[in-house]
mmCIF file of C-alpha atoms in Angstrom:
data_model
loop_
_atom_site.group_PDB
_atom_site.id
_atom_site.type_symbol
_atom_site.label_atom_id
_atom_site.label_comp_id
_atom_site.label_asym_id
_atom_site.label_seq_id
_atom_site.Cartn_x
_atom_site.Cartn_y
_atom_site.Cartn_z
ATOM 1 C CA VAL A 217 117.306 69.850 86.009
ATOM 2 C CA ASP A 218 115.354 68.966 82.870
ATOM 3 C CA ARG A 219 115.268 65.250 81.996
ATOM 4 C CA GLY A 220 118.159 64.404 84.324
ATOM 5 C CA GLN A 221 118.472 61.126 86.204
ATOM 6 C CA ASN A 222 120.476 59.984 89.250
ATOM 7 C CA ILE A 223 121.629 63.491 90.157
ATOM 8 C CA THR A 224 122.870 64.813 93.508
ATOM 9 C CA ILE A 225 123.055 68.547 94.210
ATOM 10 C CA ALA A 226 125.017 68.827 97.455
ATOM 11 C CA ASP A 227 126.965 71.218 99.687
ATOM 12 C CA ASN A 228 126.248 74.446 97.805
ATOM 13 C CA ASP A 229 125.410 77.964 98.935
ATOM 14 C CA ILE A 230 122.483 79.000 96.723
ATOM 15 C CA SER A 231 121.381 82.614 97.147
ATOM 16 C CA ASP A 232 119.916 85.595 95.313
ATOM 17 C CA CYS A 233 118.135 83.416 92.718
ATOM 18 C CA SER A 234 114.610 83.683 91.373
ATOM 19 C CA GLN A 235 114.424 79.909 92.018
ATOM 20 C CA GLY A 236 117.376 78.180 93.638
ATOM 21 C CA ILE A 237 116.746 74.702 92.187
ATOM 22 C CA TYR A 238 114.172 73.754 89.570
ATOM 23 C CA SER A 239 113.404 70.318 88.133
ATOM 24 C CA ARG A 240 110.893 69.302 85.485
ATOM 25 C CA SER A 241 109.360 66.141 84.048
ATOM 26 C CA THR A 242 106.843 65.614 81.266
ATOM 27 C CA ASP A 243 104.606 62.806 80.003
ATOM 28 C CA ASP A 244 106.413 62.676 76.635
ATOM 29 C CA GLY A 245 108.279 59.422 77.439
ATOM 30 C CA ASP A 246 110.677 57.957 79.966
ATOM 31 C CA PHE A 247 113.554 60.079 78.650
ATOM 32 C CA THR A 248 111.617 63.253 79.622
ATOM 33 C CA VAL A 249 111.274 62.319 83.307
ATOM 34 C CA THR A 250 113.708 63.618 85.898
ATOM 35 C CA LYS A 251 114.436 60.673 88.224
ATOM 36 C CA ASN A 252 116.233 60.053 91.492
ATOM 37 C CA LEU A 253 117.123 63.618 92.408
ATOM 38 C CA ARG A 254 118.894 64.183 95.754
ATOM 39 C CA ILE A 255 119.193 67.707 97.199
ATOM 40 C CA ALA A 256 121.500 67.505 100.218
ATOM 41 C CA GLY A 257 123.480 69.749 102.542
ATOM 42 C CA ASN A 258 122.787 72.999 100.698
ATOM 43 C CA THR A 259 122.167 76.429 102.192
ATOM 44 C CA PHE A 260 119.488 78.559 100.539
ATOM 45 C CA THR A 261 119.066 82.258 101.367
ATOM 46 C CA ASN A 262 117.489 85.344 99.814
ATOM 47 C CA ASN A 263 115.775 83.544 96.927
ATOM 48 C CA GLY A 264 112.434 84.259 95.230
ATOM 49 C CA ILE A 265 111.072 87.390 93.581
ATOM 50 C CA VAL A 266 109.231 90.186 95.353
ATOM 51 C CA ALA A 267 105.432 89.770 95.032
ATOM 52 C CA GLN A 268 105.796 86.695 92.761
ATOM 53 C CA GLU A 269 104.014 83.720 94.325
ATOM 54 C CA GLY A 270 105.145 81.416 91.489
ATOM 55 C CA LYS A 271 108.868 81.692 92.305
ATOM 56 C CA HIS A 272 110.123 79.425 95.087
ATOM 57 C CA THR A 273 113.383 78.582 96.789
ATOM 58 C CA VAL A 274 113.086 75.138 95.184
ATOM 59 C CA TYR A 275 110.446 74.026 92.683
ATOM 60 C CA THR A 276 110.642 70.347 91.760
ATOM 61 C CA GLU A 277 108.788 67.763 89.681
ATOM 62 C CA SER A 278 110.608 64.418 89.671
ATOM 63 C CA LEU A 279 110.095 60.678 89.997
ATOM 64 C CA GLY A 280 111.948 60.006 93.241
ATOM 65 C CA ILE A 281 113.307 62.994 95.174
ATOM 66 C CA VAL A 282 115.037 63.383 98.533
ATOM 67 C CA PHE A 283 115.660 66.648 100.376
ATOM 68 C CA GLU A 284 118.037 66.102 103.296
ATOM 69 C CA PHE A 285 120.355 68.109 105.572
ATOM 70 C CA ASN A 286 119.576 71.441 103.859
ATOM 71 C CA ARG A 287 119.040 74.839 105.447
ATOM 72 C CA PHE A 288 116.283 76.872 103.816
ATOM 73 C CA GLY A 289 116.922 80.325 105.246
ATOM 74 C CA PRO A 290 114.758 83.414 104.799
ATOM 75 C CA MET A 291 113.568 84.221 101.305
ATOM 76 C CA ARG A 292 114.092 87.614 99.685
ATOM 77 C CA ILE A 293 112.172 90.288 101.611
ATOM 78 C CA GLY A 294 108.765 90.637 99.951
ATOM 79 C CA ALA A 295 108.984 87.306 98.067
ATOM 80 C CA THR A 296 105.704 85.394 98.264
ATOM 81 C CA GLY A 297 106.716 81.918 97.082
ATOM 82 C CA ASN A 298 107.378 78.763 99.097
ATOM 83 C CA SER A 299 110.575 77.339 100.532
ATOM 84 C CA ILE A 300 109.856 73.905 99.021
ATOM 85 C CA LYS A 301 107.265 73.502 96.277
ATOM 86 C CA ASP A 302 107.207 69.905 95.108
ATOM 87 C CA ARG A 303 105.104 68.163 92.444
ATOM 88 C CA SER A 304 107.010 64.862 92.541
ATOM 89 C CA ALA A 305 106.240 61.208 93.126
ATOM 90 C CA GLY A 306 108.247 59.510 95.847
ATOM 91 C CA THR A 307 109.015 62.615 97.908
ATOM 92 C CA VAL A 308 111.127 62.344 101.070
ATOM 93 C CA ILE A 309 111.916 65.482 103.106
ATOM 94 C CA ARG A 310 114.142 64.727 106.112
ATOM 95 C CA TYR A 311 116.535 66.441 108.502
ATOM 96 C CA ASN A 312 116.216 69.949 107.029
ATOM 97 C CA ARG A 313 115.895 73.350 108.651
ATOM 98 C CA ILE A 314 113.188 75.356 106.881
ATOM 99 C CA GLU A 315 112.689 78.962 107.984
ATOM 100 C CA ASP A 316 110.312 80.756 105.609
ATOM 101 C CA GLY A 317 107.863 80.630 102.712
ATOM 102 C CA ALA A 318 104.200 81.288 102.044
ATOM 103 C CA HIS A 319 104.045 77.545 102.724
ATOM 104 C CA ALA A 320 107.215 76.170 104.223
ATOM 105 C CA VAL A 321 106.479 72.906 102.393
ATOM 106 C CA ASP A 322 103.984 72.803 99.510
ATOM 107 C CA LEU A 323 103.315 69.247 98.273
ATOM 108 C CA VAL A 324 100.919 69.461 95.353
ATOM 109 C CA GLU A 325 99.910 67.585 92.209
ATOM 110 C CA ALA A 326 102.100 66.646 89.267
ATOM 111 C CA GLU A 327 101.582 69.360 86.678
ATOM 112 C CA ASP A 328 103.591 68.359 83.612
ATOM 113 C CA PHE A 329 103.746 64.558 84.071
ATOM 114 C CA PRO A 330 100.479 63.493 85.748
ATOM 115 C CA VAL A 331 100.102 60.259 83.753
ATOM 116 C CA ILE A 332 103.540 58.926 84.732
ATOM 117 C CA ALA A 333 103.314 60.257 88.295
ATOM 118 C CA LYS A 334 99.902 58.699 88.962
ATOM 119 C CA ALA A 335 101.096 55.353 87.575
ATOM 120 C CA SER A 336 103.778 55.244 90.273
ATOM 121 C CA PRO A 337 102.653 53.849 93.673
ATOM 122 C CA SER A 338 105.094 56.297 95.296
ATOM 123 C CA TYR A 339 102.907 59.241 94.194
ATOM 124 C CA ARG A 340 100.402 58.436 96.953
ATOM 125 C CA ASN A 341 102.956 58.305 99.812
ATOM 126 C CA THR A 342 104.971 61.314 100.983
ATOM 127 C CA TYR A 343 107.409 61.248 103.918
ATOM 128 C CA VAL A 344 108.396 64.284 106.002
ATOM 129 C CA TYR A 345 110.419 63.601 109.154
ATOM 130 C CA GLY A 346 113.138 64.961 111.410
ATOM 131 C CA ASN A 347 112.837 68.583 110.203
ATOM 132 C CA GLN A 348 112.881 71.909 112.040
ATOM 133 C CA ILE A 349 110.301 74.192 110.449
ATOM 134 C CA SER A 350 109.553 77.783 111.448
ATOM 135 C CA LYS A 351 107.867 80.676 109.684
ATOM 136 C CA PRO A 352 105.629 83.659 110.362
ATOM 137 C CA GLY A 353 102.126 82.511 111.224
ATOM 138 C CA ASP A 354 100.274 85.008 109.022
ATOM 139 C CA THR A 355 101.717 84.060 105.635
ATOM 140 C CA GLY A 356 99.994 80.731 104.997
ATOM 141 C CA SER A 357 99.981 77.208 106.356
ATOM 142 C CA MET A 358 103.274 75.534 107.128
ATOM 143 C CA ILE A 359 102.485 72.293 105.319
ATOM 144 C CA HIS A 360 100.174 72.137 102.286
ATOM 145 C CA TYR A 361 99.375 68.689 100.866
ATOM 146 C CA GLY A 362 97.280 67.603 97.916
ATOM 147 C CA GLY A 363 96.995 70.000 94.998
ATOM 148 C CA ASP A 364 96.586 73.595 93.904
ATOM 149 C CA HIS A 365 94.610 73.288 90.628
ATOM 150 C CA ALA A 366 97.644 73.475 88.351
ATOM 151 C CA GLY A 367 95.896 70.813 86.322
ATOM 152 C CA SER A 368 92.839 68.814 87.308
ATOM 153 C CA GLU A 369 91.737 67.836 90.810
ATOM 154 C CA ALA A 370 91.826 64.248 89.520
ATOM 155 C CA ASN A 371 95.627 64.612 89.502
ATOM 156 C CA TYR A 372 95.879 65.571 93.187
ATOM 157 C CA ARG A 373 98.062 63.334 95.337
ATOM 158 C CA LYS A 374 95.026 61.773 97.080
ATOM 159 C CA GLY A 375 97.322 59.743 99.270
ATOM 160 C CA THR A 376 98.951 59.941 102.678
ATOM 161 C CA LEU A 377 101.389 62.442 104.111
ATOM 162 C CA TYR A 378 103.460 60.655 106.777
ATOM 163 C CA PHE A 379 104.733 63.345 109.129
ATOM 164 C CA TRP A 380 106.753 62.501 112.253
ATOM 165 C CA ASN A 381 109.613 63.656 114.519
ATOM 166 C CA ASN A 382 109.414 67.264 113.265
ATOM 167 C CA THR A 383 109.530 70.505 115.244
ATOM 168 C CA LEU A 384 107.220 73.278 113.972
ATOM 169 C CA TYR A 385 107.183 76.834 115.272
ATOM 170 C CA ALA A 386 104.938 79.658 114.084
ATOM 171 C CA ALA A 387 107.350 82.526 114.688
ATOM 172 C CA SER A 388 104.746 85.316 114.808
ATOM 173 C CA GLY A 389 101.237 86.199 113.783
ATOM 174 C CA ASN A 390 97.711 85.246 114.713
ATOM 175 C CA SER A 391 96.955 82.560 112.150
ATOM 176 C CA ASN A 392 99.054 79.523 112.966
ATOM 177 C CA ALA A 393 97.773 76.903 110.518
ATOM 178 C CA PHE A 394 100.185 74.015 110.622
ATOM 179 C CA PHE A 395 98.483 71.801 108.006
ATOM 180 C CA GLN A 396 96.289 72.389 104.970
ATOM 181 C CA LEU A 397 94.941 69.345 103.134
ATOM 182 C CA SER A 398 93.415 70.159 99.764
ATOM 183 C CA THR A 399 90.448 67.751 99.763
ATOM 184 C CA THR A 400 88.817 65.132 101.959
ATOM 185 C CA GLU A 401 90.634 62.512 99.875
ATOM 186 C CA GLU A 402 94.058 63.561 101.181
ATOM 187 C CA LYS A 403 95.186 62.153 104.523
ATOM 188 C CA ALA A 404 97.932 62.990 107.012
ATOM 189 C CA GLU A 405 99.334 60.679 109.637
ATOM 190 C CA VAL A 406 101.031 62.929 112.182
ATOM 191 C CA TRP A 407 102.882 61.655 115.244
ATOM 192 C CA ASN A 408 105.679 62.454 117.687
ATOM 193 C CA ASN A 409 106.083 66.100 116.618
ATOM 194 C CA ILE A 410 106.546 69.322 118.608
ATOM 195 C CA PHE A 411 104.289 72.290 117.785
ATOM 196 C CA GLY A 412 104.865 75.786 119.130
#
């Protein structure tokens, strides 16, 4: 999705892709911003590329995005990307089942449209609720929030991750990091979850 607005991608089986869904926005004007993207009721399996950490089941950069009622199944064996990698403003992730990824959910800074993203109040508030999330415990944190140096640290989200009513399970391994916040200027409000 490049420069699309008011789009729903729903009820698909998306498998064997390098990246199942990709969206992009840039700072070149309103017409270059993907807006109001809804990803709903899809099943994702066997996506990613072996040993390629830059290829994810979904990789999104939009102004207003909702992930709901999806199943993110296992990635391709040996793939090292994330189930959800999102660089959007106004992100809502609710009622999904997420089963894999270096990070199950990677919520980092806007890379190609930081000026427009940072001008939106929704960039500083991210909502993750009602999800079932499981993954091996040795492959990275489940939830990463803030930024990953795609641009400048000044573009990091530097807001609040609201995280409630989720169930998280580290399926195996010795390093069960549930959350990773990029700087001391990111904050998470976490309540009413189950961790195992």
